């Protein structure tokens, strides 16, 4: 989605346009992933039932399989926007540049996304909670619990993805 969105510009893209293209990709990601993450989160904390069973049961609970979509959009639109914008600002022609750019993009994503991911996960796991209840019991520090773990996973993952992307693009004779 990001590649399609950025290809619509015939000129050099501004930082705002790059952020918006990433945000557009993040919105598409949120729509696809929300039901999958809902099932995964519920399976992790409450059940040993199959994916299909948990998904089917979600239709009978408040919000259905898209419970937490608002928080997922709040996570992925600015988070993925920052992810791609940061990568685009730091990428280069070398493997080292693209590793660094990807790592910084991953850090940017989780810095913005983690509080919304916390809210989304709590809403998805407990169908009785609403946003006000989650916010009332979540201090700013609690919203960033797991930040180190998110960076430990997200930074090298993004570095590898963008570095390999750059290598393959270069081998294919891309821009």
PDB file of C-alpha atoms in Angstrom:
ATOM      1  CA  UNK A   1       0.000   0.000   0.000  1.00  0.00           C
ATOM      2  CA  UNK A   2       2.848   2.381   0.864  1.00  0.00           C
ATOM      3  CA  UNK A   3       4.548   1.799  -2.503  1.00  0.00           C
ATOM      4  CA  UNK A   4       1.292   2.348  -4.381  1.00  0.00           C
ATOM      5  CA  UNK A   5       0.541   5.535  -2.445  1.00  0.00           C
ATOM      6  CA  UNK A   6       4.023   7.004  -2.965  1.00  0.00           C
ATOM      7  CA  UNK A   7       3.972   6.154  -6.677  1.00  0.00           C
ATOM      8  CA  UNK A   8       1.043   8.544  -7.161  1.00  0.00           C
ATOM      9  CA  UNK A   9       3.457  11.492  -6.863  1.00  0.00           C
ATOM     10  CA  UNK A  10       5.388  12.458  -9.997  1.00  0.00           C
ATOM     11  CA  UNK A  11       7.823  14.625  -8.034  1.00  0.00           C
ATOM     12  CA  UNK A  12       9.910  14.355  -4.886  1.00  0.00           C
ATOM     13  CA  UNK A  13       7.579  13.742  -1.958  1.00  0.00           C
ATOM     14  CA  UNK A  14       7.467  16.063   1.043  1.00  0.00           C
ATOM     15  CA  UNK A  15       7.915  14.726   4.567  1.00  0.00           C
ATOM     16  CA  UNK A  16       4.213  15.227   5.196  1.00  0.00           C
ATOM     17  CA  UNK A  17       3.331  13.256   2.054  1.00  0.00           C
ATOM     18  CA  UNK A  18       5.659  10.397   3.071  1.00  0.00           C
ATOM     19  CA  UNK A  19       4.065  10.336   6.521  1.00  0.00           C
ATOM     20  CA  UNK A  20       0.573  10.293   4.987  1.00  0.00           C
ATOM     21  CA  UNK A  21       1.488   7.459   2.602  1.00  0.00           C
ATOM     22  CA  UNK A  22       2.747   5.445   5.562  1.00  0.00           C
ATOM     23  CA  UNK A  23      -0.382   6.326   7.514  1.00  0.00           C
ATOM     24  CA  UNK A  24      -2.547   5.116   4.650  1.00  0.00           C
ATOM     25  CA  UNK A  25      -0.666   1.800   4.703  1.00  0.00           C
ATOM     26  CA  UNK A  26      -1.126   1.681   8.471  1.00  0.00           C
ATOM     27  CA  UNK A  27      -4.890   2.133   8.132  1.00  0.00           C
ATOM     28  CA  UNK A  28      -5.093  -0.763   5.675  1.00  0.00           C
ATOM     29  CA  UNK A  29      -2.972  -2.836   8.058  1.00  0.00           C
ATOM     30  CA  UNK A  30      -5.271  -2.031  10.993  1.00  0.00           C
ATOM     31  CA  UNK A  31      -8.408  -3.116   9.153  1.00  0.00           C
ATOM     32  CA  UNK A  32      -6.854  -6.469   8.260  1.00  0.00           C
ATOM     33  CA  UNK A  33      -5.081  -7.163  11.556  1.00  0.00           C
ATOM     34  CA  UNK A  34      -7.631  -6.093  14.174  1.00  0.00           C
ATOM     35  CA  UNK A  35      -9.660  -9.342  14.158  1.00  0.00           C
ATOM     36  CA  UNK A  36      -6.490 -11.441  14.032  1.00  0.00           C
ATOM     37  CA  UNK A  37      -4.935  -9.596  16.960  1.00  0.00           C
ATOM     38  CA  UNK A  38      -8.200  -9.830  18.896  1.00  0.00           C
ATOM     39  CA  UNK A  39      -8.172 -13.621  18.590  1.00  0.00           C
ATOM     40  CA  UNK A  40      -4.461 -13.861  19.395  1.00  0.00           C
ATOM     41  CA  UNK A  41      -4.795 -11.641  22.473  1.00  0.00           C
ATOM     42  CA  UNK A  42      -7.774 -13.578  23.796  1.00  0.00           C
ATOM     43  CA  UNK A  43      -6.062 -16.903  23.169  1.00  0.00           C
ATOM     44  CA  UNK A  44      -2.957 -15.724  25.016  1.00  0.00           C
ATOM     45  CA  UNK A  45      -4.772 -14.809  28.215  1.00  0.00           C
ATOM     46  CA  UNK A  46      -8.086 -16.622  28.421  1.00  0.00           C
ATOM     47  CA  UNK A  47      -8.506 -19.748  26.334  1.00  0.00           C
ATOM     48  CA  UNK A  48      -7.039 -22.768  24.620  1.00  0.00           C
ATOM     49  CA  UNK A  49      -9.785 -22.785  21.995  1.00  0.00           C
ATOM     50  CA  UNK A  50      -9.084 -22.670  18.272  1.00  0.00           C
ATOM     51  CA  UNK A  51      -8.695 -19.509  16.217  1.00  0.00           C
ATOM     52  CA  UNK A  52     -12.032 -20.150  14.474  1.00  0.00           C
ATOM     53  CA  UNK A  53     -13.879 -20.706  17.764  1.00  0.00           C
ATOM     54  CA  UNK A  54     -12.533 -17.535  19.365  1.00  0.00           C
ATOM     55  CA  UNK A  55     -13.288 -15.537  16.215  1.00  0.00           C
ATOM     56  CA  UNK A  56     -16.832 -16.896  16.076  1.00  0.00           C
ATOM     57  CA  UNK A  57     -17.364 -16.093  19.774  1.00  0.00           C
ATOM     58  CA  UNK A  58     -16.194 -12.528  19.194  1.00  0.00           C
ATOM     59  CA  UNK A  59     -19.305 -11.857  17.093  1.00  0.00           C
ATOM     60  CA  UNK A  60     -21.360 -12.245  20.285  1.00  0.00           C
ATOM     61  CA  UNK A  61     -19.346  -9.736  22.321  1.00  0.00           C
ATOM     62  CA  UNK A  62     -19.358  -5.955  22.365  1.00  0.00           C
ATOM     63  CA  UNK A  63     -17.500  -4.627  19.319  1.00  0.00           C
ATOM     64  CA  UNK A  64     -17.377  -7.983  17.565  1.00  0.00           C
ATOM     65  CA  UNK A  65     -14.178  -9.004  15.802  1.00  0.00           C
ATOM     66  CA  UNK A  66     -13.327  -5.338  15.245  1.00  0.00           C
ATOM     67  CA  UNK A  67     -13.253  -4.484  18.952  1.00  0.00           C
ATOM     68  CA  UNK A  68     -10.223  -2.260  19.390  1.00  0.00           C
ATOM     69  CA  UNK A  69     -10.187  -1.024  15.777  1.00  0.00           C
ATOM     70  CA  UNK A  70     -10.123   2.619  16.892  1.00  0.00           C
ATOM     71  CA  UNK A  71      -7.067   2.024  19.082  1.00  0.00           C
ATOM     72  CA  UNK A  72      -5.445  -0.032  16.308  1.00  0.00           C
ATOM     73  CA  UNK A  73      -5.968   2.850  13.866  1.00  0.00           C
ATOM     74  CA  UNK A  74      -4.512   5.263  16.447  1.00  0.00           C
ATOM     75  CA  UNK A  75      -1.520   2.917  16.726  1.00  0.00           C
ATOM     76  CA  UNK A  76      -0.953   2.138  13.045  1.00  0.00           C
ATOM     77  CA  UNK A  77      -1.791   5.352  11.186  1.00  0.00           C
ATOM     78  CA  UNK A  78       0.750   7.608  12.938  1.00  0.00           C
ATOM     79  CA  UNK A  79       3.038   4.682  13.841  1.00  0.00           C
ATOM     80  CA  UNK A  80       3.435   3.360  10.301  1.00  0.00           C
ATOM     81  CA  UNK A  81       3.558   6.944   9.023  1.00  0.00           C
ATOM     82  CA  UNK A  82       6.535   7.623  11.317  1.00  0.00           C
ATOM     83  CA  UNK A  83       8.056   4.233  10.394  1.00  0.00           C
ATOM     84  CA  UNK A  84       8.212   5.018   6.678  1.00  0.00           C
ATOM     85  CA  UNK A  85       9.005   8.714   7.065  1.00  0.00           C
ATOM     86  CA  UNK A  86      11.968   7.901   9.313  1.00  0.00           C
ATOM     87  CA  UNK A  87      13.220   5.215   6.944  1.00  0.00           C
ATOM     88  CA  UNK A  88      12.933   7.533   3.935  1.00  0.00           C
ATOM     89  CA  UNK A  89      14.874  10.286   5.747  1.00  0.00           C
ATOM     90  CA  UNK A  90      17.818   8.052   6.658  1.00  0.00           C
ATOM     91  CA  UNK A  91      18.003   5.461   3.882  1.00  0.00           C
ATOM     92  CA  UNK A  92      21.018   5.352   1.633  1.00  0.00           C
ATOM     93  CA  UNK A  93      22.806   3.339  -1.012  1.00  0.00           C
ATOM     94  CA  UNK A  94      24.625   1.056   1.441  1.00  0.00           C
ATOM     95  CA  UNK A  95      23.533  -1.852   3.578  1.00  0.00           C
ATOM     96  CA  UNK A  96      24.668   0.037   6.678  1.00  0.00           C
ATOM     97  CA  UNK A  97      22.535   3.069   5.836  1.00  0.00           C
ATOM     98  CA  UNK A  98      19.458   0.912   5.307  1.00  0.00           C
ATOM     99  CA  UNK A  99      20.063  -1.094   8.495  1.00  0.00           C
ATOM    100  CA  UNK A 100      20.278   2.155  10.454  1.00  0.00           C
ATOM    101  CA  UNK A 101      17.283   3.687   8.672  1.00  0.00           C
ATOM    102  CA  UNK A 102      15.178   0.584   9.321  1.00  0.00           C
ATOM    103  CA  UNK A 103      16.231   0.462  12.972  1.00  0.00           C
ATOM    104  CA  UNK A 104      15.296   4.114  13.445  1.00  0.00           C
ATOM    105  CA  UNK A 105      11.979   3.502  11.668  1.00  0.00           C
ATOM    106  CA  UNK A 106      11.208   0.608  14.020  1.00  0.00           C
ATOM    107  CA  UNK A 107      12.059   2.754  17.046  1.00  0.00           C
ATOM    108  CA  UNK A 108       9.855   5.578  15.731  1.00  0.00           C
ATOM    109  CA  UNK A 109       6.938   3.176  15.238  1.00  0.00           C
ATOM    110  CA  UNK A 110       7.032   1.713  18.749  1.00  0.00           C
ATOM    111  CA  UNK A 111       7.618   5.081  20.426  1.00  0.00           C
ATOM    112  CA  UNK A 112       4.341   6.305  18.950  1.00  0.00           C
ATOM    113  CA  UNK A 113       2.437   3.009  18.838  1.00  0.00           C
ATOM    114  CA  UNK A 114       3.010   1.362  22.213  1.00  0.00           C
ATOM    115  CA  UNK A 115       0.460   3.345  24.289  1.00  0.00           C
ATOM    116  CA  UNK A 116      -2.252   2.616  21.713  1.00  0.00           C
ATOM    117  CA  UNK A 117      -1.202  -1.027  21.525  1.00  0.00           C
ATOM    118  CA  UNK A 118      -1.643  -1.262  25.309  1.00  0.00           C
ATOM    119  CA  UNK A 119      -5.136   0.261  25.089  1.00  0.00           C
ATOM    120  CA  UNK A 120      -6.088  -1.989  22.149  1.00  0.00           C
ATOM    121  CA  UNK A 121      -4.931  -5.137  23.883  1.00  0.00           C
ATOM    122  CA  UNK A 122      -6.793  -4.375  27.103  1.00  0.00           C
ATOM    123  CA  UNK A 123      -9.995  -3.592  25.183  1.00  0.00           C
ATOM    124  CA  UNK A 124      -9.709  -6.786  23.163  1.00  0.00           C
ATOM    125  CA  UNK A 125      -9.017  -9.074  26.112  1.00  0.00           C
ATOM    126  CA  UNK A 126     -11.777  -7.749  28.377  1.00  0.00           C
ATOM    127  CA  UNK A 127     -15.069  -7.108  26.529  1.00  0.00           C
ATOM    128  CA  UNK A 128     -16.481  -5.432  29.671  1.00  0.00           C
ATOM    129  CA  UNK A 129     -13.917  -2.624  29.583  1.00  0.00           C
ATOM    130  CA  UNK A 130     -14.489   0.596  27.714  1.00  0.00           C
ATOM    131  CA  UNK A 131     -11.979   3.266  26.752  1.00  0.00           C
ATOM    132  CA  UNK A 132     -12.702   5.408  29.815  1.00  0.00           C
ATOM    133  CA  UNK A 133     -12.027   2.469  32.140  1.00  0.00           C
ATOM    134  CA  UNK A 134      -8.765   1.625  30.387  1.00  0.00           C
ATOM    135  CA  UNK A 135      -7.562   5.225  30.560  1.00  0.00           C
ATOM    136  CA  UNK A 136      -8.608   5.561  34.210  1.00  0.00           C
ATOM    137  CA  UNK A 137      -6.399   2.616  35.159  1.00  0.00           C
ATOM    138  CA  UNK A 138      -3.463   3.323  32.830  1.00  0.00           C
ATOM    139  CA  UNK A 139      -0.892   5.899  33.905  1.00  0.00           C
ATOM    140  CA  UNK A 140       1.495   7.251  31.279  1.00  0.00           C
ATOM    141  CA  UNK A 141       4.170   4.930  32.694  1.00  0.00           C
ATOM    142  CA  UNK A 142       1.863   1.916  32.391  1.00  0.00           C
ATOM    143  CA  UNK A 143       1.147   2.760  28.752  1.00  0.00           C
ATOM    144  CA  UNK A 144       4.853   2.225  28.063  1.00  0.00           C
ATOM    145  CA  UNK A 145       5.258  -1.060  29.949  1.00  0.00           C
ATOM    146  CA  UNK A 146       7.078  -3.402  27.585  1.00  0.00           C
ATOM    147  CA  UNK A 147       8.758  -0.581  25.653  1.00  0.00           C
ATOM    148  CA  UNK A 148      12.161  -2.264  25.929  1.00  0.00           C
ATOM    149  CA  UNK A 149      10.720  -5.540  24.657  1.00  0.00           C
ATOM    150  CA  UNK A 150       8.957  -3.767  21.802  1.00  0.00           C
ATOM    151  CA  UNK A 151      12.224  -2.125  20.782  1.00  0.00           C
ATOM    152  CA  UNK A 152      14.163  -5.381  21.193  1.00  0.00           C
ATOM    153  CA  UNK A 153      11.810  -6.999  18.683  1.00  0.00           C
ATOM    154  CA  UNK A 154      10.878  -4.052  16.458  1.00  0.00           C
ATOM    155  CA  UNK A 155      14.249  -2.377  15.899  1.00  0.00           C
ATOM    156  CA  UNK A 156      16.193  -5.366  14.532  1.00  0.00           C
ATOM    157  CA  UNK A 157      13.112  -6.595  12.656  1.00  0.00           C
ATOM    158  CA  UNK A 158      12.657  -3.281  10.866  1.00  0.00           C
ATOM    159  CA  UNK A 159      16.410  -2.981  10.252  1.00  0.00           C
ATOM    160  CA  UNK A 160      16.489  -6.385   8.559  1.00  0.00           C
ATOM    161  CA  UNK A 161      13.327  -5.780   6.525  1.00  0.00           C
ATOM    162  CA  UNK A 162      14.514  -2.469   5.114  1.00  0.00           C
ATOM    163  CA  UNK A 163      18.107  -3.618   4.569  1.00  0.00           C
ATOM    164  CA  UNK A 164      16.979  -6.678   2.603  1.00  0.00           C
ATOM    165  CA  UNK A 165      14.460  -4.535   0.725  1.00  0.00           C
ATOM    166  CA  UNK A 166      17.288  -2.185  -0.288  1.00  0.00           C
ATOM    167  CA  UNK A 167      19.531  -5.073  -1.365  1.00  0.00           C
ATOM    168  CA  UNK A 168      16.830  -6.711  -3.470  1.00  0.00           C
ATOM    169  CA  UNK A 169      15.734  -3.402  -4.993  1.00  0.00           C
ATOM    170  CA  UNK A 170      19.344  -2.639  -5.899  1.00  0.00           C
ATOM    171  CA  UNK A 171      19.838  -6.106  -7.458  1.00  0.00           C
ATOM    172  CA  UNK A 172      16.690  -5.630  -9.518  1.00  0.00           C
ATOM    173  CA  UNK A 173      17.971  -2.294 -10.788  1.00  0.00           C
ATOM    174  CA  UNK A 174      15.440  -0.220  -8.881  1.00  0.00           C
ATOM    175  CA  UNK A 175      15.705   3.468  -8.047  1.00  0.00           C
TER     176      UNK A 175
END
